[in-house]
Tab-separated table of C-alpha atoms in Angstrom:
chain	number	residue	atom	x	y	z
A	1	UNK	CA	49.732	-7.473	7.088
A	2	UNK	CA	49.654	-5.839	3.636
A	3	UNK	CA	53.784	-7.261	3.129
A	4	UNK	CA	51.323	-10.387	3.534
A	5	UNK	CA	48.771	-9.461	1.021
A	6	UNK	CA	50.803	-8.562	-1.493
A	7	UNK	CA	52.745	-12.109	-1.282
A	8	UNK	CA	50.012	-13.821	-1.234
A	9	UNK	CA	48.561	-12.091	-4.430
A	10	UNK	CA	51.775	-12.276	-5.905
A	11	UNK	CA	51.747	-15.925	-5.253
A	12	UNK	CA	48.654	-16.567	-6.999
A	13	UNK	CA	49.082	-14.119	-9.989
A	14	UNK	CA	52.353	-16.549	-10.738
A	15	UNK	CA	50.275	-19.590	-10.199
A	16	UNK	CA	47.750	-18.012	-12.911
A	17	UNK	CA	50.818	-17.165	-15.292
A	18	UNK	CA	51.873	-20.712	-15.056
A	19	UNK	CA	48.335	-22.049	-15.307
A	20	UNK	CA	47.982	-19.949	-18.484
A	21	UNK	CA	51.558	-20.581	-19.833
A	22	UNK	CA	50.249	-24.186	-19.588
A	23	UNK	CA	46.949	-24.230	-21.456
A	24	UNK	CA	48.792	-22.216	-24.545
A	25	UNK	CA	51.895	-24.626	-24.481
A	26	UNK	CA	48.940	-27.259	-24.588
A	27	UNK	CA	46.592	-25.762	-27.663
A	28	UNK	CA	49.930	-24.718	-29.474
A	29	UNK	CA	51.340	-28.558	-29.066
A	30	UNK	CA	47.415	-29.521	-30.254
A	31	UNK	CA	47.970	-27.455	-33.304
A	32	UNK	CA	50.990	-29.396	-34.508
A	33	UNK	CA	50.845	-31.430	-37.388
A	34	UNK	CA	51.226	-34.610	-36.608
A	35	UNK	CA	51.034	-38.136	-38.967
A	36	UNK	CA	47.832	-40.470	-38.480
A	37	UNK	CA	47.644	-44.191	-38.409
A	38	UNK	CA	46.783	-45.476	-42.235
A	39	UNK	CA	43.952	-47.079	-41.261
A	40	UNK	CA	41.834	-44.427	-38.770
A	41	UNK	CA	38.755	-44.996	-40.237
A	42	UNK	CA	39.075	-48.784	-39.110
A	43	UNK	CA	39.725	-47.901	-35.879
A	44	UNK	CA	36.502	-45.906	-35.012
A	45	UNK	CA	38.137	-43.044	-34.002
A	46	UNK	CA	36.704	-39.782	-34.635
A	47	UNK	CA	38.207	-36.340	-35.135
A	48	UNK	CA	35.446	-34.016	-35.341
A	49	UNK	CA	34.094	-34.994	-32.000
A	50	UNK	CA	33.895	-32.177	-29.287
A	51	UNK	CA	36.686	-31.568	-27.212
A	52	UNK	CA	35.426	-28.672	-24.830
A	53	UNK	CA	32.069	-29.383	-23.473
A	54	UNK	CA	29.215	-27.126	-23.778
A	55	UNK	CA	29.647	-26.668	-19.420
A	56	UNK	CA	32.836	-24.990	-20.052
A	57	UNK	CA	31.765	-22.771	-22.718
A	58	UNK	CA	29.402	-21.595	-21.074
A	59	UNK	CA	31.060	-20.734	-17.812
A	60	UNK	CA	33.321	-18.266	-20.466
A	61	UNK	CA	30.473	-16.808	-22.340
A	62	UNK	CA	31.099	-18.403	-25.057
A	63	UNK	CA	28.304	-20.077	-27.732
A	64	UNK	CA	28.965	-22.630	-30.230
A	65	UNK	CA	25.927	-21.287	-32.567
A	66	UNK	CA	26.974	-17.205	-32.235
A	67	UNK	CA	28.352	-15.678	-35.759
A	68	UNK	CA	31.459	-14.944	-33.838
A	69	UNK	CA	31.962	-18.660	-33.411
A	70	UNK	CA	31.416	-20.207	-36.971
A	71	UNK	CA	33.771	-17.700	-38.399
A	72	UNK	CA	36.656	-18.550	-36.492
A	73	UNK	CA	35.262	-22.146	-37.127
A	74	UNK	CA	35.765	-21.624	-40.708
A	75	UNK	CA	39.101	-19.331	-40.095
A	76	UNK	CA	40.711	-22.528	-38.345
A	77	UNK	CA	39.607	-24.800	-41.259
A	78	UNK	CA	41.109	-22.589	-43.612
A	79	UNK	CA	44.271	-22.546	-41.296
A	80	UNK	CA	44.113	-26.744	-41.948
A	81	UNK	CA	42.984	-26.987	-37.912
A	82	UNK	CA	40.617	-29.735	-38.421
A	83	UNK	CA	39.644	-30.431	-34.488
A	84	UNK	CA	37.145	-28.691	-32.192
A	85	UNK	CA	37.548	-24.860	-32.741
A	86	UNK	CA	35.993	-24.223	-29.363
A	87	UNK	CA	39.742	-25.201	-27.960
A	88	UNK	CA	40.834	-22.290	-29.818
A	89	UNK	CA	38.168	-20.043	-28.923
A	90	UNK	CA	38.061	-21.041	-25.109
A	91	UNK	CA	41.757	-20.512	-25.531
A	92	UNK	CA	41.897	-16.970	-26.730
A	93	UNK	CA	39.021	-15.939	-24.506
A	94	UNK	CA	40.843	-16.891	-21.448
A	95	UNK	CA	44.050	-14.710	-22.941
A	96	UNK	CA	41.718	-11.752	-23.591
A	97	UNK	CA	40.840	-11.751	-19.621
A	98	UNK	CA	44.196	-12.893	-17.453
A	99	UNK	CA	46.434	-10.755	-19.488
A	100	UNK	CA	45.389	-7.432	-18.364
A	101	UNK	CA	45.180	-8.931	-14.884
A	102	UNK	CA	48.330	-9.886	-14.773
A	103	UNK	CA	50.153	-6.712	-16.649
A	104	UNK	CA	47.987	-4.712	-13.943
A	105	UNK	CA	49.105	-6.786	-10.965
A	106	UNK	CA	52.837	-6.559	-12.172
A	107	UNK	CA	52.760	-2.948	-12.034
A	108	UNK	CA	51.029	-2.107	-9.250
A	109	UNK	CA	52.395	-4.863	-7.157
A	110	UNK	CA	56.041	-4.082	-8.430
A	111	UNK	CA	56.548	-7.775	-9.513
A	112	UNK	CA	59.671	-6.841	-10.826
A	113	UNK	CA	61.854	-7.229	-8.529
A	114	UNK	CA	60.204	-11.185	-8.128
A	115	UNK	CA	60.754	-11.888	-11.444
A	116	UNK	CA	63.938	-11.814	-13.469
A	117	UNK	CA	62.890	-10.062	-16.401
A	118	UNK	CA	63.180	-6.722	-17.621
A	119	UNK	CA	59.718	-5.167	-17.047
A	120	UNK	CA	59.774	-3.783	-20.831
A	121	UNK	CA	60.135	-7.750	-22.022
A	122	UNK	CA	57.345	-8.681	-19.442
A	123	UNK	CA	54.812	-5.763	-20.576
A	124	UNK	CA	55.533	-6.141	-23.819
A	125	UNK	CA	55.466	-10.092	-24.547
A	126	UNK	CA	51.664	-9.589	-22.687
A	127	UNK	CA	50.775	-6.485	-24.496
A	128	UNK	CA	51.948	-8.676	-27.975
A	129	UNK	CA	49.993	-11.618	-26.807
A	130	UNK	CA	46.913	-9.233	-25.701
A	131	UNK	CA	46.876	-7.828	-28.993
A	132	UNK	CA	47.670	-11.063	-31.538
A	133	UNK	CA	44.100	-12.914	-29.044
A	134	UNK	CA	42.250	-9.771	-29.750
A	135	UNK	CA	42.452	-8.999	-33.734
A	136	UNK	CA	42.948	-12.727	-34.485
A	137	UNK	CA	40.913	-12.394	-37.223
A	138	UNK	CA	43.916	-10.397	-39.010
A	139	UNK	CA	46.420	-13.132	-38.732
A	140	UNK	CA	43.611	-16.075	-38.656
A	141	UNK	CA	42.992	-14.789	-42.636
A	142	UNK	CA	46.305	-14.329	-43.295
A	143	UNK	CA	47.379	-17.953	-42.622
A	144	UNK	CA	43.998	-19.024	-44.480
A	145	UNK	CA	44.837	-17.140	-47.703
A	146	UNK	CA	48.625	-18.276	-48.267
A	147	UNK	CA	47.900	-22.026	-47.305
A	148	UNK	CA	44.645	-21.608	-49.839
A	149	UNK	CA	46.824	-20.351	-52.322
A	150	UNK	CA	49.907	-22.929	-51.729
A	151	UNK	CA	47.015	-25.664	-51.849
A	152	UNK	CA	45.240	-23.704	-55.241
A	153	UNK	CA	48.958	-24.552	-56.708
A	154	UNK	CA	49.290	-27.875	-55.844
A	155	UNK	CA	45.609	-28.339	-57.528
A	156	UNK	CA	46.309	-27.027	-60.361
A	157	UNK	CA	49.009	-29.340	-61.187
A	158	UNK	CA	47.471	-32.260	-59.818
A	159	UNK	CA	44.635	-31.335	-62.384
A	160	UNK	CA	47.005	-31.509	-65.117
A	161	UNK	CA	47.998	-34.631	-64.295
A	162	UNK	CA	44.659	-35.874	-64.252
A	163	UNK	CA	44.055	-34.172	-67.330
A	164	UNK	CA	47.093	-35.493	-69.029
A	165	UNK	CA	45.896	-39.295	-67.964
A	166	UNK	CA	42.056	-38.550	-69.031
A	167	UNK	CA	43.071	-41.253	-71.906
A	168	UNK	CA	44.517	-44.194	-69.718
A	169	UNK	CA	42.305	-46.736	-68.529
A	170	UNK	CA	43.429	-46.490	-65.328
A	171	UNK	CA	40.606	-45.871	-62.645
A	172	UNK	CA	40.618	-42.425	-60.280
A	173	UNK	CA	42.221	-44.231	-57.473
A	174	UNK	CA	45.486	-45.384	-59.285
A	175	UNK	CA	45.623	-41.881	-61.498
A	176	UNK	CA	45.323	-40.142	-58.190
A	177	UNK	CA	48.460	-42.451	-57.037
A	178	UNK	CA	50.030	-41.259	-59.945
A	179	UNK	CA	49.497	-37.485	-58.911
A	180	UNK	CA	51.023	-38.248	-55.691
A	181	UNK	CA	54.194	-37.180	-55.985
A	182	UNK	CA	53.726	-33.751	-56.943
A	183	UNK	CA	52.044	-32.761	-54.305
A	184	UNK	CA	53.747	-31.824	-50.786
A	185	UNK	CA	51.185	-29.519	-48.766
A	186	UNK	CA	48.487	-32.510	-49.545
A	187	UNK	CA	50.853	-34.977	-49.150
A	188	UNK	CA	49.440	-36.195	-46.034
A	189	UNK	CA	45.652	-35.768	-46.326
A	190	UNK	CA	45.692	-37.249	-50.195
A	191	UNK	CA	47.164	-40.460	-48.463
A	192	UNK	CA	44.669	-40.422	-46.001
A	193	UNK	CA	42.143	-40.421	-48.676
A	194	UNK	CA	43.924	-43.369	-50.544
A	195	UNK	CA	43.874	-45.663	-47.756
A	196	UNK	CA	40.466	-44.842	-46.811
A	197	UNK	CA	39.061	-45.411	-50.718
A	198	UNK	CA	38.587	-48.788	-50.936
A	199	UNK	CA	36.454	-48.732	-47.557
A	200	UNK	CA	33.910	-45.982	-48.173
A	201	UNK	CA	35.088	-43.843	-51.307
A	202	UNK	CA	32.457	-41.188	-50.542
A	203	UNK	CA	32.808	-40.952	-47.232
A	204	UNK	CA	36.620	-39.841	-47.829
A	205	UNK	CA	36.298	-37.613	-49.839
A	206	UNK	CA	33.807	-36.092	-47.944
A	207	UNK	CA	36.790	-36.029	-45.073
A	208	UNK	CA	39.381	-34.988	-47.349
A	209	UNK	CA	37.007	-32.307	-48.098
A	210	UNK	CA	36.637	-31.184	-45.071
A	211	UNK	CA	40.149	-31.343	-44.205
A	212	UNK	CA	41.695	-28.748	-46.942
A	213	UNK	CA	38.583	-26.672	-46.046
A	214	UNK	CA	38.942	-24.340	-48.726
A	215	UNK	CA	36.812	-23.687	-51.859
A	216	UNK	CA	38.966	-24.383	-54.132
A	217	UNK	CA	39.514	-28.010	-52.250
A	218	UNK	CA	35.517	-28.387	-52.573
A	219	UNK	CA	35.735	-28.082	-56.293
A	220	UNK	CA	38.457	-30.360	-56.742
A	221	UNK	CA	36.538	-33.187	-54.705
A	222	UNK	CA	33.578	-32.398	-56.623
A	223	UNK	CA	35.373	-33.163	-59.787
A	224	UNK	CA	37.501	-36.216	-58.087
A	225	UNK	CA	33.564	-37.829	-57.392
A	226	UNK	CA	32.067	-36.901	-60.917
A	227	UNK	CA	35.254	-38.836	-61.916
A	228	UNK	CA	34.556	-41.959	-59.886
A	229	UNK	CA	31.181	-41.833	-60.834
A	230	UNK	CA	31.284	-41.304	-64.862
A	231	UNK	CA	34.673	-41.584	-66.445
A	232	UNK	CA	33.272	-39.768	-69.174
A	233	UNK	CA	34.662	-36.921	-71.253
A	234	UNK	CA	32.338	-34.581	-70.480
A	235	UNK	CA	33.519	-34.583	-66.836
A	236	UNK	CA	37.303	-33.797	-68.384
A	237	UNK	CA	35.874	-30.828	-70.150
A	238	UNK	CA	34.651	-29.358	-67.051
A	239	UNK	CA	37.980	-30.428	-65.197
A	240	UNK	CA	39.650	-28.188	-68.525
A	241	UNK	CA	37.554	-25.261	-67.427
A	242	UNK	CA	38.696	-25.624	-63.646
A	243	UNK	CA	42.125	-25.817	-64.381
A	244	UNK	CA	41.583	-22.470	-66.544
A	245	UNK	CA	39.410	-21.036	-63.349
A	246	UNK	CA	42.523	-22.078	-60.775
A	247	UNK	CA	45.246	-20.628	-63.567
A	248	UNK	CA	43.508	-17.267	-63.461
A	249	UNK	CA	43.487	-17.356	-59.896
A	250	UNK	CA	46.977	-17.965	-59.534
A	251	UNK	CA	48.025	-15.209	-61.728
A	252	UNK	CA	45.390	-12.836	-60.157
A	253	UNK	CA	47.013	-13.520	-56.462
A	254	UNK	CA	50.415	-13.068	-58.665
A	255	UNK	CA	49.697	-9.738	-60.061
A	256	UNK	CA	48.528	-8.845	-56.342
A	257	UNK	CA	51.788	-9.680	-54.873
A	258	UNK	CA	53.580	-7.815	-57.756
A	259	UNK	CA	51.502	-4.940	-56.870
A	260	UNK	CA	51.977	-5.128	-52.968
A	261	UNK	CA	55.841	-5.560	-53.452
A	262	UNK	CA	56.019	-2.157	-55.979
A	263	UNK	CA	54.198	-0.497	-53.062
A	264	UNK	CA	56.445	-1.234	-49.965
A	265	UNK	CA	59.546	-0.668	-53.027
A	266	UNK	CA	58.019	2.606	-53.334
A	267	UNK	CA	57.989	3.592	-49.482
A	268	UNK	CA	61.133	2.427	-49.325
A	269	UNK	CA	62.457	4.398	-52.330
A	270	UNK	CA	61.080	7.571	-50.031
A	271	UNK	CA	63.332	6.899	-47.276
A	272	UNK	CA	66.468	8.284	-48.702
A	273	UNK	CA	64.731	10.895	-50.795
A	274	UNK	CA	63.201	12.322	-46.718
A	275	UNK	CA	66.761	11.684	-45.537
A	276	UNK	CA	68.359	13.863	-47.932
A	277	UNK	CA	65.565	16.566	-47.804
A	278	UNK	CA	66.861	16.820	-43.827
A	279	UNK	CA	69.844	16.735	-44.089
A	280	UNK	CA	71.026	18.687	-47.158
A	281	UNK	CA	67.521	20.809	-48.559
A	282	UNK	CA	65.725	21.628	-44.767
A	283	UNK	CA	68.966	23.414	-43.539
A	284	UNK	CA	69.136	25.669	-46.765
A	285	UNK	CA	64.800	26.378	-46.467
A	286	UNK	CA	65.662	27.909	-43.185
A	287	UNK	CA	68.909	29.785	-44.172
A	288	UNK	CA	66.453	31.429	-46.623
A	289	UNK	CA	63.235	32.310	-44.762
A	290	UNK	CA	65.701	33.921	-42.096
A	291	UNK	CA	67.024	35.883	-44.944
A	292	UNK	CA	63.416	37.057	-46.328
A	293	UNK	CA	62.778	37.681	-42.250
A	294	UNK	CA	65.629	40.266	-41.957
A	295	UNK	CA	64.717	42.237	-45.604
A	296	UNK	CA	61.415	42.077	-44.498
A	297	UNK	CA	62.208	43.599	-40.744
């Protein structure tokens, strides 16, 4: 009877490994890139639209207006995830409750001798996966800050471009065509943008904002708009002081990595200097406080 139990339990803790195996292979093959149709806006479909309904949520504890919520909202923009960040969320929250389960229910069902893995690789690809669910907010910020700052780059010279064409006659669309092909992390959404222009200019760039999702990409809309709107020089002069704002950002984040890199340079300076305290200095320390011990006995 319990040879029975413990079969059957094992069969559905594998069923729920599989099951979950399946939902991240899905949100992970959701969260790759992948090139839209030139003409989307045409089509009527929509991106934003939710793709976990409010039912579901709520069977997981989870609300869409909770502080906890909008921040990883925002986190995922940042990251350039531009679809419904309760997939995420619904996604981590299910990790955060199966994979203790299932590290528990290895061990005390001695599962490995079903499964042909070492039980270090087992416990410690759940443990890994337990832990990157759980402080997400750690790597979630850490994505969002080196795309901001690869997009801040690309910005900045697409600025200067538009600076250097402020006396063409050329209207925003065609410089913006121009500035094209210096970009490469935009690539993609500043074509979107271009082929949606002609058919509701505000409207995409009010998608193109919302698709870099960083402030940096709000600023640089703003400016694109005052541009369509009044091709005037006053609007360059503030475009001059925005290029100056995203230079001394850039060499802030610049001096910070400087700074970061002398640090772990330092630590690993250290190294050597511990090694050689052990293995040449520590030997001779002890030689000598035995010696004072003796004179002193």
């Amino acid at each position: 009877m319990q040879d029975w139990i413990s079969k059957a339990f094992f069969g559905a803790a594998l069923a729920g490994q599989y099951l979950f195996a399946f939902l991240a292979m899905l949100f992970l093959l959701r969260m790759l890139p992948k090139r839209l149709p030139r003409w989307t806006h045409l089509s009527g479909a929509e991106r934003y639209g939710r793709a976990v309904s409010d039912r579901w949520l709520r069977a997981f504890g989870i609300e869409r207006d909770k502080p906890a919520f909008a921040e990883r909202e925002a986190l995922l923009a940042g990251c350039g995830y531009t679809g419904d960040a309760a997939v995420y969320v619904l996604a981590r929250r299910v990790i955060v409750v199966t994979a203790p389960a299932v590290a528990a229910a290895y061990v005390l069902l001695d599962l490995d001798a079903w499964i042909r893995l070492s039980p270090f690789a087992v416990l410690s690809g759940l443990a890994v996966l337990y832990g990157a669910a759980l402080w997400d907010r750690i790597w979630l910020r850490s994505l969002s800050r080196l795309r901001a700052q690869r997009i801040m780059k690309e910005i900045y010279v697409v600025s200067n471009q538009l600076l250097y064409l402020s006396g063409s006659s050329l209207h925003i669309h065609a410089k913006l065509m121009r500035c094209l092909p210096f970009t490469h992390a935009l690539r993609g959404d500043m074509q979107r943008l271009l082929a949606e222009w002609y058919h509701d200019a505000e409207e995409a760039l009010r998608r193109f904002k919302r698709r870099i999702g960083t402030d940096e990409g709000v600023s640089f809309v703003e400016t694109i708009d005052s541009l369509r709107l009044h091709d005037s020089e006053d609007y360059y002069r503030l475009l001059r002081e925005r290029i100056q704002d995203y230079k001394d950002k850039l060499e802030f984040a610049k001096e910070s990595r400087k700074e970061s890199a002398s640090y772990v340079l330092f630590v690993l300076a250290g190294i050597p200097i511990l090694y050689t305290f052990q293995v040449f200095i520590y030997p001779w320390v002890q030689e000598g406080q035995k010696l004072f011990s003796s004179l002193n006995g």
